[in-house]
Coordinates of C-alpha atoms in Angstrom, one line a residue:
X1354 CA -22.5 47.5 4.5
X1355 CA -21.4 46.0 1.2
X1356 CA -20.4 48.7 -1.3
X1357 CA -23.1 49.2 -4.0
X1358 CA -20.7 48.4 -6.8
X1359 CA -20.1 45.0 -5.3
X1360 CA -23.7 43.9 -5.0
X1361 CA -24.4 43.3 -8.7
X1362 CA -21.3 41.3 -9.4
X1363 CA -21.9 39.3 -6.3
X1364 CA -25.5 38.6 -7.4
X1365 CA -24.4 37.5 -10.8
X1366 CA -21.8 35.2 -9.3
X1367 CA -24.3 33.6 -7.0
X1368 CA -26.8 33.0 -9.9
X1369 CA -24.0 31.5 -12.0
X1370 CA -22.9 29.3 -9.2
X1371 CA -26.4 28.0 -8.4
X1372 CA -27.1 27.4 -12.0
X1373 CA -23.8 25.5 -12.5
X1374 CA -24.4 23.3 -9.4
X1375 CA -28.0 22.5 -10.3
X1376 CA -27.1 21.5 -13.8
X1377 CA -24.0 19.5 -12.9
X1378 CA -25.4 17.7 -9.9
X1379 CA -28.9 17.1 -11.1
X1380 CA -28.1 16.7 -14.8
X1381 CA -29.7 18.1 -17.9
X1382 CA -33.1 16.8 -18.9
X1383 CA -35.0 17.2 -22.2
X1384 CA -37.9 19.6 -22.1
X1385 CA -40.4 16.7 -21.9
X1386 CA -39.7 13.3 -20.4
X1387 CA -42.0 10.4 -21.3
X1388 CA -42.5 7.2 -19.3
X1389 CA -43.9 4.0 -20.8
X1390 CA -45.3 5.8 -23.8
X1391 CA -45.3 3.7 -27.1
X1392 CA -43.6 5.9 -29.6
X1393 CA -40.3 6.4 -31.3
X1394 CA -38.5 9.6 -30.9
X1395 CA -38.1 10.1 -34.7
X1396 CA -41.7 9.1 -35.6
X1397 CA -44.5 11.5 -36.6
X1398 CA -46.5 10.4 -33.5
X1399 CA -44.1 12.3 -31.2
X1400 CA -46.2 14.6 -29.1
X1401 CA -43.5 17.3 -28.9
X1402 CA -43.4 19.8 -31.7
X1403 CA -40.3 19.9 -34.0
X1404 CA -39.9 23.7 -34.1
X1405 CA -39.9 24.0 -30.4
X1406 CA -39.2 21.1 -28.1
X1407 CA -41.1 22.7 -25.2
X1408 CA -44.4 22.5 -27.0
X1409 CA -46.6 19.5 -26.3
X1410 CA -49.4 18.3 -28.7
X1411 CA -52.2 17.1 -26.5
X1412 CA -54.0 15.5 -29.5
X1413 CA -51.0 13.3 -30.3
X1414 CA -50.6 12.6 -26.6
X1415 CA -54.1 11.2 -26.4
X1416 CA -53.3 8.9 -29.3
X1417 CA -50.6 7.2 -27.3
X1418 CA -52.7 6.0 -24.4
X1419 CA -56.3 6.2 -23.1
X1420 CA -55.1 8.0 -20.0
X1421 CA -52.0 10.1 -19.6
X1422 CA -50.5 12.0 -16.7
X1423 CA -48.6 15.3 -16.7
X1424 CA -46.3 17.0 -14.2
X1425 CA -44.1 20.0 -14.8
X1426 CA -41.4 22.0 -13.1
X1427 CA -41.1 25.7 -13.7
X1428 CA -44.0 27.5 -15.5
X1429 CA -46.5 26.9 -18.3
X1430 CA -47.3 29.6 -20.8
X1431 CA -50.8 31.0 -20.1
X1432 CA -50.6 29.5 -16.7
X1433 CA -53.5 31.6 -15.4
X1434 CA -55.8 30.3 -18.1
X1435 CA -54.8 26.7 -17.5
X1436 CA -54.7 26.9 -13.8
X1437 CA -51.9 24.3 -13.4
X1438 CA -49.4 24.3 -10.5
X1439 CA -45.9 23.0 -10.7
X1440 CA -45.0 19.8 -8.8
X1441 CA -48.5 18.2 -9.0
X1442 CA -49.6 15.2 -11.1
X1443 CA -52.6 15.8 -13.4
X1444 CA -54.5 13.4 -15.5
X1445 CA -55.2 14.6 -19.1
X1446 CA -58.3 13.6 -21.0
X1447 CA -60.2 15.1 -24.0
X1448 CA -63.2 16.9 -22.9
X1449 CA -65.5 15.3 -25.5
X1450 CA -63.8 12.3 -27.1
X1451 CA -66.7 11.9 -29.6
X1452 CA -66.5 15.5 -30.9
X1453 CA -63.6 15.8 -33.3
X1454 CA -64.1 19.6 -33.6
X1455 CA -63.8 20.1 -29.8
X1456 CA -60.2 20.8 -28.9
X1457 CA -60.7 21.2 -25.2
X1458 CA -58.8 19.1 -22.7
X1459 CA -59.3 18.7 -18.9
X1460 CA -56.5 18.5 -16.3
X1461 CA -57.8 16.7 -13.2
X1462 CA -56.1 16.4 -9.8
X1463 CA -58.0 15.0 -6.8
X1464 CA -61.4 15.9 -8.1
X1465 CA -60.4 19.4 -9.2
X1466 CA -60.7 19.9 -12.9
X1467 CA -59.1 22.6 -15.1
X1468 CA -60.4 23.1 -18.7
X1469 CA -57.9 24.0 -21.3
X1470 CA -59.3 25.1 -24.7
X1471 CA -56.4 24.2 -27.0
X1472 CA -54.3 21.3 -28.2
X1473 CA -50.8 22.8 -27.6
X1474 CA -49.3 23.1 -24.1
X1475 CA -46.0 25.1 -24.0
X1476 CA -43.4 25.3 -21.3
X1477 CA -41.5 28.5 -20.6
X1478 CA -37.7 28.6 -20.8
X1479 CA -35.9 26.6 -18.1
X1480 CA -39.1 24.6 -17.5
X1481 CA -39.4 20.8 -17.7
X1482 CA -42.3 18.5 -18.2
X1483 CA -43.1 14.8 -17.4
X1484 CA -45.6 12.6 -19.1
X1485 CA -46.6 9.1 -18.0
X1486 CA -48.8 6.7 -20.1
X1487 CA -49.5 4.3 -17.2
X1488 CA -53.1 3.5 -16.4
X1489 CA -52.4 3.3 -12.6
X1490 CA -52.1 6.6 -10.8
X1491 CA -49.9 5.2 -8.1
X1492 CA -47.4 4.0 -10.7
X1493 CA -47.4 7.3 -12.5
X1494 CA -47.0 9.1 -9.2
X1495 CA -44.0 7.0 -8.3
X1496 CA -42.4 7.7 -11.7
X1497 CA -43.2 11.4 -11.5
X1498 CA -41.6 11.6 -8.0
X1499 CA -38.4 10.1 -9.3
X1500 CA -38.3 12.5 -12.2
X1501 CA -39.1 15.5 -9.9
X1502 CA -36.1 14.7 -7.6
X1503 CA -33.6 15.0 -10.5
X1504 CA -35.3 17.9 -12.2
X1505 CA -33.2 21.1 -12.2
X1506 CA -34.4 24.2 -10.6
X1507 CA -36.3 26.8 -12.6
X1508 CA -34.7 30.1 -13.5
X1509 CA -37.0 32.0 -11.1
X1510 CA -36.1 29.6 -8.3
X1511 CA -32.4 30.2 -9.0
X1512 CA -32.8 33.9 -9.0
X1513 CA -34.8 33.9 -5.7
X1514 CA -32.2 31.7 -4.1
X1515 CA -29.4 34.0 -5.3
X1516 CA -31.3 37.1 -3.9
X1517 CA -31.9 35.3 -0.6
X1518 CA -28.2 34.4 -0.4
X1519 CA -27.2 38.0 -1.2
X1520 CA -29.6 39.4 1.4
X1521 CA -28.2 37.0 4.1
X1522 CA -24.6 38.1 3.2
X1523 CA -25.5 41.8 3.3
X1524 CA -27.4 41.3 6.6
X1525 CA -24.4 39.5 8.2
X1526 CA -22.0 42.2 7.1
X1527 CA -24.2 45.0 8.3
X1528 CA -24.8 43.3 11.7
X1529 CA -21.0 42.8 12.1
X1530 CA -20.3 46.4 11.3
X1531 CA -23.0 47.6 13.7
X1532 CA -21.6 45.4 16.5
X1533 CA -18.0 46.7 16.0
X1534 CA -19.1 50.3 15.9
X1535 CA -21.2 49.9 19.1
X1536 CA -18.3 48.3 20.9
X1537 CA -16.0 51.1 19.9
X1538 CA -18.5 53.7 21.0
X1539 CA -19.0 52.1 24.4
X1540 CA -15.2 51.9 24.9
X1541 CA -14.8 55.5 24.0
X1542 CA -17.6 56.5 26.4
X1543 CA -16.0 54.6 29.2
X1544 CA -12.6 56.1 28.7
X1545 CA -13.7 59.7 28.4
X1546 CA -15.0 60.3 32.0
X1547 CA -11.9 58.7 33.5
X1548 CA -9.5 60.9 31.5
X1549 CA -11.6 63.9 32.5
X1550 CA -11.4 63.1 36.2
X1551 CA -7.6 62.7 36.0
X1552 CA -7.1 66.3 34.6
X1553 CA -6.2 69.0 37.3
X1554 CA -8.8 71.7 37.7
X1555 CA -7.8 75.1 36.4
X1556 CA -8.8 77.0 39.7
X1557 CA -6.8 74.7 42.0
X1558 CA -4.2 76.6 44.1
X1559 CA -1.2 74.7 45.1
X1560 CA 0.3 75.6 48.6
X1561 CA 3.9 74.9 49.4

């Protein structure tokens, strides 16, 4: 088995290695990527909040296009309340466009609708989001798929990958040690009876 004082440094090394590879090979993305959305990054119409770039203003997002699409990697804050799943494309619409006091929005995917009572959608740390302002779902899906392929892994995924790699290393080492010990035990068991038979008995009388 791997000594206990080696497990934590090995785990930290694997996490750092996986994080470095994902960020170097896949590249860094901004918290929210926008496709074909008519706004300037420095304008007041920007749907992302200034004090935290991971916060998306759904009201401002609705002002950009009549229909918008959202996909995210990682996790969304209050995920259980929203009911969204990473890696899926959702259409976002205001629940009641005529009611200015209603701040509810619906996220729809293949006929399944999730209602979110709020205007701000926040991503957790190491999460990334994609927004498309295209009317056509097929075009938005194609753009989202290209974005998803270059999106870095989330922190939870990196930790799980590191734990899995550590478990495999420990399992291989433990299996190798068990095989070596079993072979040594079998070799000792085979040699012991042979050496015992070759010893002269104590009550044997030698005649000349």
